[in-house]
Coordinates of C-alpha atoms and ligand atoms in Angstrom, one line a residue:
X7 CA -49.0 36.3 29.0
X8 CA -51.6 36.6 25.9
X9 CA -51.6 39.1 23.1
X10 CA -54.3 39.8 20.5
X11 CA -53.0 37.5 18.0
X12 CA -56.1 39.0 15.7
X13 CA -59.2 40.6 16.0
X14 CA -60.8 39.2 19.4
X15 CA -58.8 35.9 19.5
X16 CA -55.6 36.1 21.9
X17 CA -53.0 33.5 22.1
X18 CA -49.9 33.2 24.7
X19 CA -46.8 34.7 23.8
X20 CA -44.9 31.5 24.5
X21 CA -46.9 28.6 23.0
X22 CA -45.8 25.3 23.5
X23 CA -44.2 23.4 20.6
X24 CA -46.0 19.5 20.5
X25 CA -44.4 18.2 17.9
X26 CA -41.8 17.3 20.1
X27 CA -44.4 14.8 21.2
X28 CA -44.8 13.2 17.7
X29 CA -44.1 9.5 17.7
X30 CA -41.8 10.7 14.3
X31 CA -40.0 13.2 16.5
X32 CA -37.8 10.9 19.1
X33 CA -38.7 7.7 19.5
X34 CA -37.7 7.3 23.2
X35 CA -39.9 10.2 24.3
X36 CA -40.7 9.8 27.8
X37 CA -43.0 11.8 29.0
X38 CA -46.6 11.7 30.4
X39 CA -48.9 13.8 28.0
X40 CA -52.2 14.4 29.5
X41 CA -50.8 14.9 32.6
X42 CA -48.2 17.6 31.3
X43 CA -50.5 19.2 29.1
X44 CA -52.5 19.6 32.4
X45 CA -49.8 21.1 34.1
X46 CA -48.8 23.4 30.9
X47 CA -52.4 24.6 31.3
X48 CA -52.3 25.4 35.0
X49 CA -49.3 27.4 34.3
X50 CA -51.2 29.5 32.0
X51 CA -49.5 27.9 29.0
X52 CA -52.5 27.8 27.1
X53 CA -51.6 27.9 23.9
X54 CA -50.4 24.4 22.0
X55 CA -49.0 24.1 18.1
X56 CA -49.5 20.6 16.7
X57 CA -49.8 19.8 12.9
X58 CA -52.2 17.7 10.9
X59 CA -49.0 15.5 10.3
X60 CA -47.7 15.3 14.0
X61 CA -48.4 11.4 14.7
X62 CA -50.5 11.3 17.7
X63 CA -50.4 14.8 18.9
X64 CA -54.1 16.2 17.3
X65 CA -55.6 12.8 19.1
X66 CA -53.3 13.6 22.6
X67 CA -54.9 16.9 22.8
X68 CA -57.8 16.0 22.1
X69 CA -58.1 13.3 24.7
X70 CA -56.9 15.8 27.2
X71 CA -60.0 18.0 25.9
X72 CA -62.3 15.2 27.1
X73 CA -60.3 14.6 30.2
X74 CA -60.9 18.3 31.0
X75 CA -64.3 18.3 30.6
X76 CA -64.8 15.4 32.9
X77 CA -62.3 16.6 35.5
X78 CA -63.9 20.3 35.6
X79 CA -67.2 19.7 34.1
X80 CA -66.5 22.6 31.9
X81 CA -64.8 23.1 28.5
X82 CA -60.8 24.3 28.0
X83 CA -59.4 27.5 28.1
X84 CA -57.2 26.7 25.6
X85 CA -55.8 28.0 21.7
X86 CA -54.8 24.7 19.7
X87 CA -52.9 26.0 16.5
X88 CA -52.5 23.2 14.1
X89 CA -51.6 23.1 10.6
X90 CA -52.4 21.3 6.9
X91 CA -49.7 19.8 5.3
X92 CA -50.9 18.2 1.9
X93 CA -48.3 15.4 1.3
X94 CA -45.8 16.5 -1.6
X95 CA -46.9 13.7 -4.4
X96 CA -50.5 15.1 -4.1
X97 CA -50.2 18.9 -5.0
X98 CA -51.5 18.7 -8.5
X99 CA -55.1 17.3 -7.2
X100 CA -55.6 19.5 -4.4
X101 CA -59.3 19.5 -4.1
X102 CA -61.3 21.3 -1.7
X103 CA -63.2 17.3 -0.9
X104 CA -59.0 16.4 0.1
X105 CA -58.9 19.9 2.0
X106 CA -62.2 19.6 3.8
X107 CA -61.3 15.8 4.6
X108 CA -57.9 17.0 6.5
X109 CA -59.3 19.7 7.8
X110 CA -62.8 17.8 9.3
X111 CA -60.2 14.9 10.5
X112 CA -58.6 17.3 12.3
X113 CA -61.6 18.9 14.1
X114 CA -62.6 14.6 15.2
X115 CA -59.5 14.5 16.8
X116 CA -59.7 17.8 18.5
X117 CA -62.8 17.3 19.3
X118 CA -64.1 20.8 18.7
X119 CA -66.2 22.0 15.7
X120 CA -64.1 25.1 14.9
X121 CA -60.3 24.8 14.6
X122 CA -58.9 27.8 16.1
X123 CA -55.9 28.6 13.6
X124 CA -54.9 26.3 10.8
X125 CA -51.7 26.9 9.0
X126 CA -51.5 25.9 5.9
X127 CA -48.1 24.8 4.3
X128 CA -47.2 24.2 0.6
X129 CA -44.0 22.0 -0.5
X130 CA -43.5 23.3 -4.0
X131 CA -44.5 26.8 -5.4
X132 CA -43.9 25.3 -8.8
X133 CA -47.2 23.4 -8.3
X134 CA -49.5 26.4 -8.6
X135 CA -52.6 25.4 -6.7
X136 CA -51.5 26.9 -3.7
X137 CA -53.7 30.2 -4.0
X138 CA -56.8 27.3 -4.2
X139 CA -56.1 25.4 -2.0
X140 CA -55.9 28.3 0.4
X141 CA -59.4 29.6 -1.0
X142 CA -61.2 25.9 0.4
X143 CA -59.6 26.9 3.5
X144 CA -61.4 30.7 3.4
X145 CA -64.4 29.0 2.0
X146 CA -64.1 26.2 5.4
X147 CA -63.5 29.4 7.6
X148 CA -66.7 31.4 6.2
X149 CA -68.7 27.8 6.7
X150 CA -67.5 28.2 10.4
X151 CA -65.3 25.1 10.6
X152 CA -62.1 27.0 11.1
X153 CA -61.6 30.4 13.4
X154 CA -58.5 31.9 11.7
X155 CA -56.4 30.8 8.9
X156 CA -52.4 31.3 9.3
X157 CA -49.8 29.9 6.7
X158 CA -46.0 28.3 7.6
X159 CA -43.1 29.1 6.3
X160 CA -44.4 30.7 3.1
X161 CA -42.2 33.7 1.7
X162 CA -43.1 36.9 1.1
X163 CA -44.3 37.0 -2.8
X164 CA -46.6 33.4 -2.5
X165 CA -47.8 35.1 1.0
X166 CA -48.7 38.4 -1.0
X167 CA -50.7 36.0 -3.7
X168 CA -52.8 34.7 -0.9
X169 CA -53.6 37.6 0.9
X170 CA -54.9 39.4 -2.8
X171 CA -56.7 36.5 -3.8
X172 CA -59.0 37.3 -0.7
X173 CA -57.1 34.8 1.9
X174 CA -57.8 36.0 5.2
X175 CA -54.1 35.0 6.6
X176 CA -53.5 36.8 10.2
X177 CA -49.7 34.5 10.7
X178 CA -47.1 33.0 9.2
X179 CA -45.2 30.5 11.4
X180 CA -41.3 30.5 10.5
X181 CA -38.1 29.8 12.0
X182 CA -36.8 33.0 13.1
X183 CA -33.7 32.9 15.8
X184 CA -30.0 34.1 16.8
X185 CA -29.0 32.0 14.2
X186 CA -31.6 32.7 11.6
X187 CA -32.6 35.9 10.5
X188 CA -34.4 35.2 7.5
X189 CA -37.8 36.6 8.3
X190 CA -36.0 40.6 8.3
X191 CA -35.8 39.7 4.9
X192 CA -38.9 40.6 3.1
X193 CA -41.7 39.2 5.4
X194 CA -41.5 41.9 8.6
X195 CA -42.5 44.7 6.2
X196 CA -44.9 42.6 5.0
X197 CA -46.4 41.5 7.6
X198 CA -46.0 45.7 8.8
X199 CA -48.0 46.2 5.4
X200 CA -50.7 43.7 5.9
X201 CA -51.3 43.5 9.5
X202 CA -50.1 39.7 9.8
X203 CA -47.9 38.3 12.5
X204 CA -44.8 36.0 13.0
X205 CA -45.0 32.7 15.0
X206 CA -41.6 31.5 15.8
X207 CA -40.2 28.2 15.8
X208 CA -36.6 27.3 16.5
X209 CA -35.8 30.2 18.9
X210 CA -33.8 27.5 20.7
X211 CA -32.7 25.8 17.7
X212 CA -33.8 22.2 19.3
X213 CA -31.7 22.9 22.7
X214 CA -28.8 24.2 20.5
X215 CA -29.4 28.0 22.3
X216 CA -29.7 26.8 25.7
X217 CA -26.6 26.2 28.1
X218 CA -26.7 22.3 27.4
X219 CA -24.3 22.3 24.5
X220 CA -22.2 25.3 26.1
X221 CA -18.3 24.9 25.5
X222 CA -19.5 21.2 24.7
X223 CA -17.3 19.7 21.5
X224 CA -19.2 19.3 17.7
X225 CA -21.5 16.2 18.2
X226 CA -20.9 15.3 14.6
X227 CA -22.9 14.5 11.8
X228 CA -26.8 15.8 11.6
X229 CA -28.3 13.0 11.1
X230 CA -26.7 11.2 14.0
X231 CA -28.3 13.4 16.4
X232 CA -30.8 12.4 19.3
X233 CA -34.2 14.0 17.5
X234 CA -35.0 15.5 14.7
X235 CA -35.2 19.0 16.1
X236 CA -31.6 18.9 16.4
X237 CA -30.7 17.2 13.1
X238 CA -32.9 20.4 11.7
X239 CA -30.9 22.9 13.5
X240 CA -27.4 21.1 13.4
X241 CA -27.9 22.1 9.9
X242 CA -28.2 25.8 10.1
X243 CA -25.4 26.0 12.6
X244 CA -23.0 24.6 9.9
X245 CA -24.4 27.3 7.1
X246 CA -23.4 30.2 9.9
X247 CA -20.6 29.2 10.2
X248 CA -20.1 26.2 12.2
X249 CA -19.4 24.6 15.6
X250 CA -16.6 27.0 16.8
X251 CA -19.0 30.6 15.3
X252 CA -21.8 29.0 17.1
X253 CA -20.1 28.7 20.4
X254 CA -18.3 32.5 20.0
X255 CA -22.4 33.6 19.6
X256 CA -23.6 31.3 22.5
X257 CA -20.2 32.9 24.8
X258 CA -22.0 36.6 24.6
X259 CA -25.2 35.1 25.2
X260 CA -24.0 33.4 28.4
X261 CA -22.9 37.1 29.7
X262 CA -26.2 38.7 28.8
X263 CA -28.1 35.8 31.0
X264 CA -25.5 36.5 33.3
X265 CA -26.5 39.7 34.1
X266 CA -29.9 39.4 34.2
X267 CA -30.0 36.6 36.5
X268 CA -31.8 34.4 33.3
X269 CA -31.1 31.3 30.7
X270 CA -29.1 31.4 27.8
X271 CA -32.4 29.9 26.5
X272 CA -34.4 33.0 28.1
X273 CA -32.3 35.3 26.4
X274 CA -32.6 33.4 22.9
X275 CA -36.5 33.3 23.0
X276 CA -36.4 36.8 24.2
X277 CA -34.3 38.3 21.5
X278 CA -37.1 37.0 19.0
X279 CA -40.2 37.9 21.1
X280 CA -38.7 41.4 21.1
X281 CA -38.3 41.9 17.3
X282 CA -41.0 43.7 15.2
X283 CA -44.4 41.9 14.5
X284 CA -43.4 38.5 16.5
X285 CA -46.3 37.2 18.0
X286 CA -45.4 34.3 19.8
X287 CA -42.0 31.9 20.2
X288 CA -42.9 28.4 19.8
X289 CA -40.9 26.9 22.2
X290 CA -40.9 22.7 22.1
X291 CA -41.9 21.3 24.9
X292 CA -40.7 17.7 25.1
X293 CA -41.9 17.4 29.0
X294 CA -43.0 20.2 31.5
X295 CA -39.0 20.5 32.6
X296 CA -38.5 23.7 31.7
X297 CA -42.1 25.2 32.0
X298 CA -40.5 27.8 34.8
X299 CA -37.8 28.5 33.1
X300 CA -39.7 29.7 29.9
X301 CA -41.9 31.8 32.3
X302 CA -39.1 33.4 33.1
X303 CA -38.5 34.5 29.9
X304 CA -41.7 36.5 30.2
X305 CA -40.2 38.4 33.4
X306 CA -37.3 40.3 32.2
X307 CA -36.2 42.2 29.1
X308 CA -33.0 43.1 26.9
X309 CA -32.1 46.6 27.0
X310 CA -30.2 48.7 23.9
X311 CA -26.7 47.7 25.0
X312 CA -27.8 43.8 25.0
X313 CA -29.1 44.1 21.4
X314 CA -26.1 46.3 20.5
X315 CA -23.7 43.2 21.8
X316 CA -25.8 40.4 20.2
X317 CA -25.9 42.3 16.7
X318 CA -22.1 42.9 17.0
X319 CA -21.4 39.0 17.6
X320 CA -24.2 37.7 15.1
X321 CA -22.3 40.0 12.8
X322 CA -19.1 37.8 12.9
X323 CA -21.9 34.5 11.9
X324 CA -22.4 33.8 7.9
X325 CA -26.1 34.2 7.1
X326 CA -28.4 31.9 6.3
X327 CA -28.8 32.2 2.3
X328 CA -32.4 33.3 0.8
X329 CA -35.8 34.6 2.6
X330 CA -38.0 32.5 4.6
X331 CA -38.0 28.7 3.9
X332 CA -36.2 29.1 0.9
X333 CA -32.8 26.6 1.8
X334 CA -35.1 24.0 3.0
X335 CA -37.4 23.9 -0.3
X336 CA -34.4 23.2 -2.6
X337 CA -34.4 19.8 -3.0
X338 CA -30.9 19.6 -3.6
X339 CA -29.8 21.0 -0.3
X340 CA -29.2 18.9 3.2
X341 CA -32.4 20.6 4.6
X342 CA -34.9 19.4 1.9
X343 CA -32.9 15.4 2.5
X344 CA -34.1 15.0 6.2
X345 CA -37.8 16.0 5.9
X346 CA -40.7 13.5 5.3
X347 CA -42.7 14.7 2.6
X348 CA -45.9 12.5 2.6
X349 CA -46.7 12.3 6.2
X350 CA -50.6 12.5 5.7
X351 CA -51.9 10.0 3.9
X352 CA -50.2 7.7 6.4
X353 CA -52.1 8.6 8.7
X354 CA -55.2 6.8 10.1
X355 CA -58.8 8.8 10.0
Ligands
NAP18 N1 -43.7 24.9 10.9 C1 -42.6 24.2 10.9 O1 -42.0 23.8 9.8 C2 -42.0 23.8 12.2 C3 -40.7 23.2 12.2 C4 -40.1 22.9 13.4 C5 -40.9 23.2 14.6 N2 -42.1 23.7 14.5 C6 -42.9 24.0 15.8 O2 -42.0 24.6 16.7 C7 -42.0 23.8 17.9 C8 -40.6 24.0 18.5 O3 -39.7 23.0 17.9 P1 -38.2 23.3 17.5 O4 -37.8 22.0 16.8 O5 -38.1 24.6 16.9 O6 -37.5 23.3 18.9 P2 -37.0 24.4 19.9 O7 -38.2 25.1 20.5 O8 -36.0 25.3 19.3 O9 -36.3 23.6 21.0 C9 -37.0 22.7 21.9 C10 -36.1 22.1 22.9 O10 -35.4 23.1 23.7 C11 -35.3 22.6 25.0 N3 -35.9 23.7 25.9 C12 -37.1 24.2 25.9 N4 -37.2 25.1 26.8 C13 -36.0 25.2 27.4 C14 -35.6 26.1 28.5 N5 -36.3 27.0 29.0 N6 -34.3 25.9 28.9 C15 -33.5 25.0 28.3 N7 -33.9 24.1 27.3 C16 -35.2 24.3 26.9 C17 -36.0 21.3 25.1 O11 -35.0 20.3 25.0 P3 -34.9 19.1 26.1 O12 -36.2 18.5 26.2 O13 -33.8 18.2 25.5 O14 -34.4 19.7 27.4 C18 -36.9 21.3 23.9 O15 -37.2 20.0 23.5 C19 -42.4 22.4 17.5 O16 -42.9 21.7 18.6 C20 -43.4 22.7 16.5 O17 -44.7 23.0 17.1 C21 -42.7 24.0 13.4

């Protein structure tokens, strides 16, 4: 199902999450990419997130592009949202030559001329280049190399500085789940006051809010988790609480699924596409497994009682401190320890 994301471009209310398919994600991945991102399309799943910095994936989907063509002797009817991530220990000489470089490296793996959304992330507000770094962007859009421009988990005040410096932002892709409420912080109203919307990642906190780890004992340690989804999300269940808060959550949302005749998973992505100025859930899609599934989540809806019964049980869950992002950038905390920071220049042109 698609939604005008923004004036005249429409994107699929469930876009499928590729950096599951990074080579930095989980090493034993499995799967056959063309072939599911073919299937994924026939589904009409059309709409794929990959990053500047997801090993492999801008090059996978691009391959796939050419495939297309050859197959159908016509282009794809597809949205690719990727991203520009300029690696941590180059903030301070952002340039728009470095900007342009990602940003044309991006379209040659692509293989399109116009990107259709880039989202721009920034590791450290201290570094104040931000608000130009995002004008080369504006400047690449207006030069017709880029469709829309969209930003990742920014918070509200450094999104405000964009958008009245002349930034043409139309999303801001955050985390935004069961667990995580952050976003009702300060960036719905925003996004109310500017006309922006959210695009959601970790609605299934890596598999967490699906039945596989039901009634299952702790796994242990973060960091000794099968990929790095779960590592990330591990994490936030232990500042709601923990293992035993999580499960008490996941028991109500294994009665609501109940009665619909749905996934716990259905239900978690569902709760998020029905909040204010959600756009899309960004749901990771390791291999086409679950591509039913998550078009069920399309078919059915939570009524007032549901979001009565999941407010009342998130209510017993701590909260996760601070608006949008702001856990993960302190570089003291847990979160900020398991991320790579420099991903780009690593990266082959
Ligand atoms: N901007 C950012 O900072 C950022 C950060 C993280 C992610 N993202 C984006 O968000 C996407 C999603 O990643 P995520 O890490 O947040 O993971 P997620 O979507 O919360 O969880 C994905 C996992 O959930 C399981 N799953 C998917 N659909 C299911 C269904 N219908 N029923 C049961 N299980 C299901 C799959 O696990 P199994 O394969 O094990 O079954 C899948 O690998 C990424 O690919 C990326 O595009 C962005």
């Amino acid at each position: 199902m698609m939604y005008e994301l923004t004036d005249g471009y429409e994107a699929c209310r469930i876009i499928n999450g590729y950096w599951q398919l990074s080579a930095k994600h989980n090493e034993n991945q499995t799967s056959t990419p063309v072939e599911d991102t073919a299937e994924f399309v026939d589904a009409g799943l059309t709409t794929f997130d990959c990053a500047d910095h997801y090993t492999g994936v801008e090059e996978l989907l691009g391959e796939f592009r050419n495939w297309y063509r050859r197959e159908h002797g016509t282009d794809l009817p597809v949205q690719i949202h990727t991203k520009i991530v300029p690696d941590r220990n180059r903030l301070e000489s952002v340039s728009r030559a470095y900007i342009e470089g990602i940003v044309d490296r991006s379209r040659r793996r692509l293989c399109v001329d116009a990107l259709d959304l880039v989202q721009f992330h920034w590791w450290d507000y201290s570094v104040k280049n931000y608000v130009d770094a995002a004008r080369h962007l504006a400047d690449l859009r207006d030069e017709g190399k880029i469709r829309h421009i969209g930003v990742t988990n920014f918070d509200a005040p450094r999104l405000e500085a964009l958008l009245d410096a002349g930034v043409p932002v139309v999303s801001n892709q955050v985390q935004y789940s069961l667990l995580d409420t952050r976003p009702e912080r300060e960036m719905v109203d925003l996004c109310e006051r500017r006309d922006m919307k959210l695009l959601c990642y970790g609605t299934l906190a890596g598999g967490f809010l699906t039945s596989k780890f039901a009634g299952e004992p702790d796994p242990g340690e973060a960091t000794d988790l099968e990929n790095r989804s779960l590592t990330k999300y591990k994490l936030i269940i232990e500042e709601v609480g923990g293992w035993e808060a999580y499960q008490n959550l996941l028991g109500t949302v294994s009665d609501i699924a109940d009665k619909h005749g749905v996934s716990i998973a259905n239900v978690a992505t569902r709760y998020v596409l029905e909040k204010p100025r959600v756009g899309s859930a960004i749901v990771g899609a390791r291999n086409t497994r679950h591509i039913e599934s998550n078009q069920r989540t399309l078919a059915f809806e939570l009524d007032d009682e549901d979001h009565r019964t999941i407010e009342v049980a998130r209510a017993h869950l701590a909260e996760v401190p601070g608006g949008v992002y702001s856990v993960e950038r302190d570089q003291d905390s847990r979160h900020a320890k398991i991320m790579n920071y420099n991903l780009n220049q690593k990266q082959d042109n």
